[in-house]
CSV table of C-alpha atoms and ligand atoms in Angstrom, one decimal:
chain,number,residue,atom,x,y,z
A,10,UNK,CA,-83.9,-10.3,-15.7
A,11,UNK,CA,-82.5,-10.2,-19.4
A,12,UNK,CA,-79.0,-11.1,-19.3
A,13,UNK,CA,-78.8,-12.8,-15.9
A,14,UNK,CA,-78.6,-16.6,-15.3
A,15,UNK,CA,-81.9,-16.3,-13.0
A,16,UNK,CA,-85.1,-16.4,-14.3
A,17,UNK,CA,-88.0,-15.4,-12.5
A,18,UNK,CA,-89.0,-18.8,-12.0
A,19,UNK,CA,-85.4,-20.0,-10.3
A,20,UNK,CA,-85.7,-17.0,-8.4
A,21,UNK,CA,-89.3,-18.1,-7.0
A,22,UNK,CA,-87.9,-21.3,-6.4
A,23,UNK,CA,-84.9,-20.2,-4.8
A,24,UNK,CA,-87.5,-18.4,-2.1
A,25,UNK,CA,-89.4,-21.1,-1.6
A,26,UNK,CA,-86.5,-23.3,-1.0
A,27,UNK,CA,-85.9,-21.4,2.1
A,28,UNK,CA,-86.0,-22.7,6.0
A,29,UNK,CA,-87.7,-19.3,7.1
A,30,UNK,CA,-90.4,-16.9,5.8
A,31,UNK,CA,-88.9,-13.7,3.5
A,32,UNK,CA,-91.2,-10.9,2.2
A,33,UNK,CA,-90.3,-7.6,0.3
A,34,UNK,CA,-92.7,-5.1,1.7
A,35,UNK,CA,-92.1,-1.6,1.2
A,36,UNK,CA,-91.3,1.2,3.3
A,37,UNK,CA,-95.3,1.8,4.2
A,38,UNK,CA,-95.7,-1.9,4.6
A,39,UNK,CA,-97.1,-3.3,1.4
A,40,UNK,CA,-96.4,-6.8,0.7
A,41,UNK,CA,-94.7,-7.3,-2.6
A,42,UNK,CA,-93.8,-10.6,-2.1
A,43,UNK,CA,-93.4,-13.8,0.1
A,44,UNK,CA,-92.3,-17.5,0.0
A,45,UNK,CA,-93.8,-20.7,0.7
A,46,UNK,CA,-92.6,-20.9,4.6
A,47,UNK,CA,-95.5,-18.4,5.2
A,48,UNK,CA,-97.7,-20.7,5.1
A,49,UNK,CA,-96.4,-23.1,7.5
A,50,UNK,CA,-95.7,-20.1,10.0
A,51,UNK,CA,-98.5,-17.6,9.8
A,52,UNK,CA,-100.9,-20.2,8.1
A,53,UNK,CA,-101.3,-18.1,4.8
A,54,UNK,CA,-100.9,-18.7,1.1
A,55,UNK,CA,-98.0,-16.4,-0.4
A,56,UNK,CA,-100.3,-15.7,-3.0
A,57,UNK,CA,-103.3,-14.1,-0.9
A,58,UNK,CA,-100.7,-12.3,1.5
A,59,UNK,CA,-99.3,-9.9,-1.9
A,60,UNK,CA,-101.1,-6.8,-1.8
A,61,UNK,CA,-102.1,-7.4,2.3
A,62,UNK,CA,-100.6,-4.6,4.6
A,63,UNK,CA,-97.8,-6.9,6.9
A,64,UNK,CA,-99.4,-5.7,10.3
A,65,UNK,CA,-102.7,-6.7,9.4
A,66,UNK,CA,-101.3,-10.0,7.8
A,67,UNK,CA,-98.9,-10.8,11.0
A,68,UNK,CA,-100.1,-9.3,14.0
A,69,UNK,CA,-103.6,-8.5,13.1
A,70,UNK,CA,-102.9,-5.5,13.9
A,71,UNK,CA,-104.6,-1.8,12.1
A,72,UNK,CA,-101.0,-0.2,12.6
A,73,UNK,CA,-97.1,-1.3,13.0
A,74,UNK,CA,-96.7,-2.6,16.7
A,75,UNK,CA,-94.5,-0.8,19.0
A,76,UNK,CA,-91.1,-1.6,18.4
A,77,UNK,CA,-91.5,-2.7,14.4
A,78,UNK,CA,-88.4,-3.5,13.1
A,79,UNK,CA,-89.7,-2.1,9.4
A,80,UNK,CA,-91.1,1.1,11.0
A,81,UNK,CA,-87.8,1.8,13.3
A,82,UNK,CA,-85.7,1.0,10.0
A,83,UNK,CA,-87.8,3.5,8.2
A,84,UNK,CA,-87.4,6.0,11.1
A,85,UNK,CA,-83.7,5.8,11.2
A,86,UNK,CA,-83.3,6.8,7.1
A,87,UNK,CA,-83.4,3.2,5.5
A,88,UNK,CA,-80.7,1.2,7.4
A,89,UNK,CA,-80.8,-2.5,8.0
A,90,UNK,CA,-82.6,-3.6,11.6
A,91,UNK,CA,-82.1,-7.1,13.2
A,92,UNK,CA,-84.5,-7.7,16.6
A,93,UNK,CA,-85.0,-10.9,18.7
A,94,UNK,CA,-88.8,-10.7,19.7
A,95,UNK,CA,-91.0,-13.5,21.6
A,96,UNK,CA,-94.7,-13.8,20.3
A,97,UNK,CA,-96.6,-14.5,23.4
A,98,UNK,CA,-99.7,-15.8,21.3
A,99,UNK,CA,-97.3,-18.5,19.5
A,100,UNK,CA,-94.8,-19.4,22.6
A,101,UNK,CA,-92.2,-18.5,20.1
A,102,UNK,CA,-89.1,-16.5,19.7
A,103,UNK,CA,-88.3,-15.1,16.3
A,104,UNK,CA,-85.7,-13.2,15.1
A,105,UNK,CA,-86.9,-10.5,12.7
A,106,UNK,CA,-84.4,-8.8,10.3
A,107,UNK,CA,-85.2,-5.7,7.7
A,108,UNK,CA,-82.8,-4.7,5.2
A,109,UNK,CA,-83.2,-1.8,2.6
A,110,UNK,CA,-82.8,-2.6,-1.0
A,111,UNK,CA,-81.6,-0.4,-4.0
A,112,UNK,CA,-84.9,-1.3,-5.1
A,113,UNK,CA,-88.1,1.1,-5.6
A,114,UNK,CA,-91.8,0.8,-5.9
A,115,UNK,CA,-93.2,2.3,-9.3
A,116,UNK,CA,-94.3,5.2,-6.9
A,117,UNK,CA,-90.7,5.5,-5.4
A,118,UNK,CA,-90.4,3.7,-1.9
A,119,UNK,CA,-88.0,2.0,-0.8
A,120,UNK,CA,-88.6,-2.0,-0.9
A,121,UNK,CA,-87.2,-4.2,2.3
A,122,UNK,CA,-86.4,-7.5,2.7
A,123,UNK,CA,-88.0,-8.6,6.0
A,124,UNK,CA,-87.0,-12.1,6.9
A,125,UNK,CA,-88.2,-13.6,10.3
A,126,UNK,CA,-86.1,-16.7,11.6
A,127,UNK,CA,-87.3,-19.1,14.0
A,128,UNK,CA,-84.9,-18.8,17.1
A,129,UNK,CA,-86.8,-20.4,20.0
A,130,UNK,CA,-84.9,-23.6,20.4
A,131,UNK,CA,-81.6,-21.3,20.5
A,132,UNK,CA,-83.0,-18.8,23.1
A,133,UNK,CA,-84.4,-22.4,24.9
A,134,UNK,CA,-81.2,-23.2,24.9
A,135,UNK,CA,-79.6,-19.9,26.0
A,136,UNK,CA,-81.7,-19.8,29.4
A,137,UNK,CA,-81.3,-23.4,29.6
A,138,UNK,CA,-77.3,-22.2,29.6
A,139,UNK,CA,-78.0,-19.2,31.8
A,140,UNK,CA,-79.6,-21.1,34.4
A,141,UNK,CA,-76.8,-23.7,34.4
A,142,UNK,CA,-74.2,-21.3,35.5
A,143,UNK,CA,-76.0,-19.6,37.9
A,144,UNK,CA,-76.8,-23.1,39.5
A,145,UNK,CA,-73.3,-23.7,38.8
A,146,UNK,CA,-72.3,-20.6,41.0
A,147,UNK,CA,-74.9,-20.9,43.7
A,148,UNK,CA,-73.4,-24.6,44.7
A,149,UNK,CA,-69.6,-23.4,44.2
A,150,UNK,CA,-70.8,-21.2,46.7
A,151,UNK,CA,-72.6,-23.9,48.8
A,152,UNK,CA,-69.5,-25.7,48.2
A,153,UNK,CA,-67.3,-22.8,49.5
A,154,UNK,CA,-69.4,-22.6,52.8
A,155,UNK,CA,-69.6,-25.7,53.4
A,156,UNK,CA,-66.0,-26.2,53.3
A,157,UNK,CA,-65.4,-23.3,56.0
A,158,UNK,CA,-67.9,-24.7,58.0
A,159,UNK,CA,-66.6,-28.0,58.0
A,160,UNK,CA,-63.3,-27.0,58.3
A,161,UNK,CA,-64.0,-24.3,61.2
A,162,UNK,CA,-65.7,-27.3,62.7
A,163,UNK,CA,-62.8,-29.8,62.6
A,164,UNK,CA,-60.7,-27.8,63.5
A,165,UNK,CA,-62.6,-27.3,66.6
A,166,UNK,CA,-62.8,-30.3,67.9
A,167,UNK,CA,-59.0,-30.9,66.8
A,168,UNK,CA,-57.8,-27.8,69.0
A,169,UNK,CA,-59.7,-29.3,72.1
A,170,UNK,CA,-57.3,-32.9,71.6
A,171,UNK,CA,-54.7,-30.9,71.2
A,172,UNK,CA,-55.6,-29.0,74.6
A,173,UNK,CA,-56.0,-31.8,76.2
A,174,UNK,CA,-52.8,-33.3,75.5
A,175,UNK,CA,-50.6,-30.3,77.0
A,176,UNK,CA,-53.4,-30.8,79.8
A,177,UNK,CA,-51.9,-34.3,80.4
A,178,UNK,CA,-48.5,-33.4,79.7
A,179,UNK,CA,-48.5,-30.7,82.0
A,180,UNK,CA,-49.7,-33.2,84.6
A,181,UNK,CA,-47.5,-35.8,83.7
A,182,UNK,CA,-44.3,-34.9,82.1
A,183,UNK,CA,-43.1,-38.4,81.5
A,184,UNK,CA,-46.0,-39.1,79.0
A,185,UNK,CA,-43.4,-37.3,76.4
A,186,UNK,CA,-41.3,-40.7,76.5
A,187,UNK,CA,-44.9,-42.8,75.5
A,188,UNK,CA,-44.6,-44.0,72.0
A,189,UNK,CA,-48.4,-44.2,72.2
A,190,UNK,CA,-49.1,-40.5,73.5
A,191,UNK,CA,-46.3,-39.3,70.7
A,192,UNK,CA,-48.5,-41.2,68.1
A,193,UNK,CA,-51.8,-39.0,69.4
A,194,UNK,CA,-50.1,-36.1,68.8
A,195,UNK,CA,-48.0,-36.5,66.0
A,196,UNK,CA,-51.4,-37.8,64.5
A,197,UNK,CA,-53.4,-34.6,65.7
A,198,UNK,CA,-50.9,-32.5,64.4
A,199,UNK,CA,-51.3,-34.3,60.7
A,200,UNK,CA,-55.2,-34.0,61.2
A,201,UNK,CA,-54.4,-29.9,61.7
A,202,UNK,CA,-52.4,-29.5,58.5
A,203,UNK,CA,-54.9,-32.1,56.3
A,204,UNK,CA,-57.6,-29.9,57.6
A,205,UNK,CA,-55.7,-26.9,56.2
A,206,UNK,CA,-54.7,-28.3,53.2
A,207,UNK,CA,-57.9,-29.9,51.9
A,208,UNK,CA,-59.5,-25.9,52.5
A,209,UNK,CA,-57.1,-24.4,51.0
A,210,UNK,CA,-56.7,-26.8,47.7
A,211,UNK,CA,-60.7,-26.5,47.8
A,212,UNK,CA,-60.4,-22.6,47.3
A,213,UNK,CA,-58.1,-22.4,45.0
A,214,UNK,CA,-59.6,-24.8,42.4
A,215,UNK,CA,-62.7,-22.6,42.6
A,216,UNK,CA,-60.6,-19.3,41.9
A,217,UNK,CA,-60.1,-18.2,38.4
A,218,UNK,CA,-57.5,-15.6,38.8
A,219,UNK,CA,-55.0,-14.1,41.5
A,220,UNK,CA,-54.3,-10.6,41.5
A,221,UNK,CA,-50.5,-10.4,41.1
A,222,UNK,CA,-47.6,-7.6,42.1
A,223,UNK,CA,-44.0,-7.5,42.6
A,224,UNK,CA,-42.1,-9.5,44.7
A,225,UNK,CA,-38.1,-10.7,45.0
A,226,UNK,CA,-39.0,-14.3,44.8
A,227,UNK,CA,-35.4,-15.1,46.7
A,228,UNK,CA,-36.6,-13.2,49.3
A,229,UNK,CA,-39.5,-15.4,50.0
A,230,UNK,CA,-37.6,-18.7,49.6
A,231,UNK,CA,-35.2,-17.0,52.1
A,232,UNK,CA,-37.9,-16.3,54.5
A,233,UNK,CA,-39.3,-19.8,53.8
A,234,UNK,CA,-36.0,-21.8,54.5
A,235,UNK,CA,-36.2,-19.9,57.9
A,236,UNK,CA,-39.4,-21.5,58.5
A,237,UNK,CA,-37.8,-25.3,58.6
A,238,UNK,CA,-34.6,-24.7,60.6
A,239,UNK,CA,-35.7,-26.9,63.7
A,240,UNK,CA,-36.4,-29.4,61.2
A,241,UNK,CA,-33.4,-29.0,59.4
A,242,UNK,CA,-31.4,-29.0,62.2
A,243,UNK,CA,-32.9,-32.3,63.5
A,244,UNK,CA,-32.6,-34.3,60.3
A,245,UNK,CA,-28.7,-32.5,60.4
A,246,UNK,CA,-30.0,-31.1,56.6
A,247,UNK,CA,-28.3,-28.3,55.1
A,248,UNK,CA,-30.4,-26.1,52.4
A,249,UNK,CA,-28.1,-23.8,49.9
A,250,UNK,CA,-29.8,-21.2,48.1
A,251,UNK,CA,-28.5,-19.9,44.8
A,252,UNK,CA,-30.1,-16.9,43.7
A,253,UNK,CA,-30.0,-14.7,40.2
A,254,UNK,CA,-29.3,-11.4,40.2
A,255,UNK,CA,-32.8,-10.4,39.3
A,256,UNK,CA,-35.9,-13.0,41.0
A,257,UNK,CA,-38.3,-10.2,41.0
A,258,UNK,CA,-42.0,-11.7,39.4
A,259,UNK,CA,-45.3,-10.5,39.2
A,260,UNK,CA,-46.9,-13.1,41.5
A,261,UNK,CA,-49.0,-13.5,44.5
A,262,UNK,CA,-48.7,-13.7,47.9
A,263,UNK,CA,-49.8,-17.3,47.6
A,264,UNK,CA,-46.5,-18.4,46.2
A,265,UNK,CA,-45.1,-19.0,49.3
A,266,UNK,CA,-46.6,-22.1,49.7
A,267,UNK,CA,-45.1,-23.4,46.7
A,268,UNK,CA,-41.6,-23.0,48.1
A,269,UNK,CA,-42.8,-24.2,51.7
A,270,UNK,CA,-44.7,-27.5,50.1
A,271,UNK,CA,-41.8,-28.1,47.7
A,272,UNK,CA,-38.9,-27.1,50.7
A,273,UNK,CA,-41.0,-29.4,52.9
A,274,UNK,CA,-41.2,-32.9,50.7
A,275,UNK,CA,-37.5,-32.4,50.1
A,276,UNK,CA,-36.8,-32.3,53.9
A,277,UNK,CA,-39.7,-35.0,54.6
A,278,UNK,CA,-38.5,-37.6,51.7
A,279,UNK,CA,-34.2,-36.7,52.0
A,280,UNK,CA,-32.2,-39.4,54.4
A,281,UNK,CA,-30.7,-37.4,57.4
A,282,UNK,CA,-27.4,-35.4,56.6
A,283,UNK,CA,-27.5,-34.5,53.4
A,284,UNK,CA,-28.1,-31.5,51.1
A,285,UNK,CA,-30.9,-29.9,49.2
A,286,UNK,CA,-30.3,-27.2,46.6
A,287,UNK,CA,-33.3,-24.4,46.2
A,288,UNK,CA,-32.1,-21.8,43.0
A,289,UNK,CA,-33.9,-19.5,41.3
A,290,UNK,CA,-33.2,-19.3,37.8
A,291,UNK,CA,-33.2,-16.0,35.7
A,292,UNK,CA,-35.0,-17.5,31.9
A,293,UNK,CA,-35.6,-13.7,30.6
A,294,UNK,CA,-39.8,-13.9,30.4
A,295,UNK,CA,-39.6,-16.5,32.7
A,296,UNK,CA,-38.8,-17.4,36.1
A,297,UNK,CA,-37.4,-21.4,37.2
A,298,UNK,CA,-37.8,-22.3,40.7
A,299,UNK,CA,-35.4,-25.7,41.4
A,300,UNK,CA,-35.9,-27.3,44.4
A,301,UNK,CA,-33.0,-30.8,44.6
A,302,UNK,CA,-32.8,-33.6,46.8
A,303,UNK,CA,-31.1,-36.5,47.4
A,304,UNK,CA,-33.7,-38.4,48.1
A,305,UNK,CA,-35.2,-41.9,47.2
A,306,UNK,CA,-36.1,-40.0,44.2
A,307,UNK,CA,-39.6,-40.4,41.9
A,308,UNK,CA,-40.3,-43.5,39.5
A,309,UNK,CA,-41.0,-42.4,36.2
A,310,UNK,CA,-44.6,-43.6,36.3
A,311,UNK,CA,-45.5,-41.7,39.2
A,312,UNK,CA,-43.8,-38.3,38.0
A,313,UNK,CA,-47.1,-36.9,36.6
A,314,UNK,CA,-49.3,-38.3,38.9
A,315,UNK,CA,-48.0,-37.2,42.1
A,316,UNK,CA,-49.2,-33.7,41.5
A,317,UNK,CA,-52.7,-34.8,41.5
A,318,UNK,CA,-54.6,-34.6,45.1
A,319,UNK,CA,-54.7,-37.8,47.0
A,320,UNK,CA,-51.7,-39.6,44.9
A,321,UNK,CA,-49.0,-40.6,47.2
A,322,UNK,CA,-45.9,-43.3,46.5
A,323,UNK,CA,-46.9,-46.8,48.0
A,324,UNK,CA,-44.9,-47.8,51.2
A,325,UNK,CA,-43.7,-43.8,52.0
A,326,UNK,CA,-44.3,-42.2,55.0
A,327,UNK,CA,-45.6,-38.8,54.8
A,328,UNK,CA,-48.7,-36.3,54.6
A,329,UNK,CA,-51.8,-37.0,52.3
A,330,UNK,CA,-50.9,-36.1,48.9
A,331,UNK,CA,-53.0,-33.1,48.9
A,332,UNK,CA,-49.2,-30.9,49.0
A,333,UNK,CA,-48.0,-31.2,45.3
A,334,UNK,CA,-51.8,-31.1,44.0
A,335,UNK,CA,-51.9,-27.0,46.2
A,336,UNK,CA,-48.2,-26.3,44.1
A,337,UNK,CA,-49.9,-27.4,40.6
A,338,UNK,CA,-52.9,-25.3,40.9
A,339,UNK,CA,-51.0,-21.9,42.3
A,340,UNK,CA,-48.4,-22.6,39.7
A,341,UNK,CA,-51.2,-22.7,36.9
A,342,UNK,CA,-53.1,-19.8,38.3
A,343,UNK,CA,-49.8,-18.3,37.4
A,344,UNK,CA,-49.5,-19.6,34.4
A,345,UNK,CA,-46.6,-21.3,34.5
A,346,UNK,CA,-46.0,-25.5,34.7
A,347,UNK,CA,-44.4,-27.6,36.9
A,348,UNK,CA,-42.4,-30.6,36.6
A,349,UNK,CA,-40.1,-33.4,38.3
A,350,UNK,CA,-37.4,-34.9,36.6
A,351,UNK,CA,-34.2,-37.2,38.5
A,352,UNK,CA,-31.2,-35.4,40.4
A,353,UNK,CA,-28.1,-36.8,39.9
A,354,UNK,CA,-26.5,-39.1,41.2
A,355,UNK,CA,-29.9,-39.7,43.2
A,356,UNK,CA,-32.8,-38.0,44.5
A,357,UNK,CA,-35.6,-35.3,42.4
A,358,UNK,CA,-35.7,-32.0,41.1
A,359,UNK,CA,-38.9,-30.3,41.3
A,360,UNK,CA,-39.3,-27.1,38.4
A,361,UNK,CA,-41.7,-24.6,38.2
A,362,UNK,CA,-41.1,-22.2,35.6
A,363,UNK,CA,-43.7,-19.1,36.1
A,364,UNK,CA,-44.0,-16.1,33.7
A,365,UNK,CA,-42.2,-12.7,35.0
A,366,UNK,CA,-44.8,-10.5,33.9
A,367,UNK,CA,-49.0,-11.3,34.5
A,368,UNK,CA,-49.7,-10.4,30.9
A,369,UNK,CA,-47.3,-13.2,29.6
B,19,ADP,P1,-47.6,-35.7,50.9
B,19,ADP,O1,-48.4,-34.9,51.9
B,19,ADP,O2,-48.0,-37.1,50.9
B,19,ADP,O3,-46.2,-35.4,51.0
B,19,ADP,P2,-47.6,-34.4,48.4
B,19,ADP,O4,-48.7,-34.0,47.5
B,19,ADP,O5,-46.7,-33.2,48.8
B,19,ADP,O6,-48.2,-35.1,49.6
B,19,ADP,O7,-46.7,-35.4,47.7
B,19,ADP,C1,-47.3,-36.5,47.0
B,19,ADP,C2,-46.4,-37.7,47.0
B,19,ADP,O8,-45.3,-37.4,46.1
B,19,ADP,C3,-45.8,-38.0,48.3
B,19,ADP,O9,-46.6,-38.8,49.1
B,19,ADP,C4,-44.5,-38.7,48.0
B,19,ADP,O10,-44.7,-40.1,47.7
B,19,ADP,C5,-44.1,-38.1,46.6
B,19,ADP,N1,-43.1,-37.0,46.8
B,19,ADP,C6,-43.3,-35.7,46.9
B,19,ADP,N2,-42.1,-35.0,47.0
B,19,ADP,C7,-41.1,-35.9,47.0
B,19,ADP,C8,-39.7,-35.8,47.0
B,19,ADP,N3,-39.1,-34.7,47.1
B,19,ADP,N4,-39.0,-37.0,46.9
B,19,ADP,C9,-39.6,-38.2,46.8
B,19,ADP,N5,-41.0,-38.3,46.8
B,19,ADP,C10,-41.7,-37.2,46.8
């Protein structure tokens, strides 16, 4: 070592200072060398391993095991082999790495350096992982069936009210004019669409992705409008539409019910005869949806909140609040955000702004 700033004795040191056990052995698996952490792993002195034949030392073994890292490194002409092994005997998993050095033997072979790591509480921690997310996926599959189950169910026993009722309309007519009967029925009818709502909310938080493709989102919102006309008509509320010249977006199917939930609260929370604006707004990448109202409008400190499920505005009559919590998560399965902010002179604006194309 004549010129360098190690000496043989910092170099020793610096072995021995290591976590894991390092040899040089060379290509017929000679042991040259080895540090201190052999002892505390295999239970031998560095010293009286030097000279020992590494299969013998390790594995007590006459020849290389099957699947040596030194003897497949040897095999492939001298390149560098990394393997994660368990040693049954031990309960351990090691990780045991061979690289070829420039170095030589005085009779010409190649010298390794063969380090061997402890890895067990990693791989321990690995399956620990492993297991997680399969448990993980076996009760978001639980969840999923018991949610069709339950909904199936409900639904059920909701369709047999709701038979009934014609049943007792049918034989008495005037039971139309009973504020009471009206109540069961309006109530049955929220019961339906809660039913829906919580099932579908429930499958769309445990999808990770949509499969997207083409479609003229003014189209849809025309076809949606359509949907609402007895209400509109009723409520004596008129809905313009201002489309761009180009509102085609990569979405899904799905997206629909983010104009129908949106269309819907601006109907359900407007006064009678008045006006609510839908446009769709050509941003280049991006697509705005605007839904406007003239409604009682949103307080500032509910104008996050409402789009999480079950979060409704004290003292208003309406669904569940499961409505605006369905519109956040299709809109982020999109990948796009949405937002209220205050119309002018009263009511809300509801934005969604969704990239045009799935890989934006
Ligand atoms: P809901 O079924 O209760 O309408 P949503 O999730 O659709 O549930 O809406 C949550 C709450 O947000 C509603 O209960 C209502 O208080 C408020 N809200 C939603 N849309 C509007 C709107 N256009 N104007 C005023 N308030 C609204």
């Amino acid at each position: 070592m004549t010129g360098s700033i190690f000496s043989d004795q910092l170099l020793k040191d610096l072995f021995d200072a290591l976590p894991f056990y390092l040899m040089l052995v060379d290509e017929e698996h000679n042991i040259l060398l080895a540090n201190k952490a052999i002892s505390r792993d295999l239970g031998v002195k560095p010293e009286d391993v030097v000279g020992g034949y590494c299969p013998k030392v390790v594995h007590n073994l006459e020849e290389p095991y099957p699947g040596c890292p030194l003897e497949e490194a040897v095999e492939k002409g001298h390149c560098a082999v990394e393997k994660e092994i368990y040693n049954e005997e031990l309960g351990k998993w090691v990780k045991s790495v061979v690289y070829p050095t420039k170095l030589r033997t005085k009779e010409g072979k190649v010298i390794y350096i063969h380090m061997v790591f402890d890895i067990t509480e990693r791989k321990r921690a690995e399956e620990k992982l492993k297991e997680y997310a399969s448990e993980l996926e076996r009760s978001n599959k639980l969840k999923d069936l018991f949610i069709d189950i339950m909904s199936h169910d409900l639904l059920n026993i909701v369709s047999i009210m709701r038979s009934m009722e014609e049943l007792l309309l049918k034989r008495n007519a005037s039971l139309k004019e009973s504020r009471e009967f009206m109540a069961i029925a309006e109530n049955t009818e929220r019961l339906i669409t809660m039913i829906h709502n919580a099932s579908k909310l429930a499958k769309l938080e445990s999808l990770k992705n949509l499969t997207l493709e083409k479609h003229d989102l003014c189209e849809i919102s025309r076809v949606v409008i359509s949907t609402f006309t007895p209400l509109l008509e009723e409520k004596g509320i008129k809905i313009a539409l201002k489309c761009c010249d180009n509102a085609i977006a990569e979405v899904n199917p799905c997206i629909e019910e983010v104009f129908s939930n949106l269309i819907s609260n601006a109907i359900k929370y407007s006064p009678e005869n008045t006006e609510i604006e839908v446009e769709i707004v050509d941003e280049g990448e991006h697509i705005r949806i605007c839904v406007r109202d003239q409604g009682a409008g949103i307080p500032d400190e509910y104008k996050e909140e409402i789009f999480n499920r079950f979060r409704r505005l004290e003292g208003r009559r309406g669904g569940r609040g499961l409505g605006l919590a369905i519109v956040k998560r299709i809109v982020e399965l999109h990948n796009g955000e949405v937002w209220v902010e205050d119309n002018s002179p009263r009511g809300s604006i509801f934005n969604v702004r969704i990239p045009r194309h799935a890989s934006a």
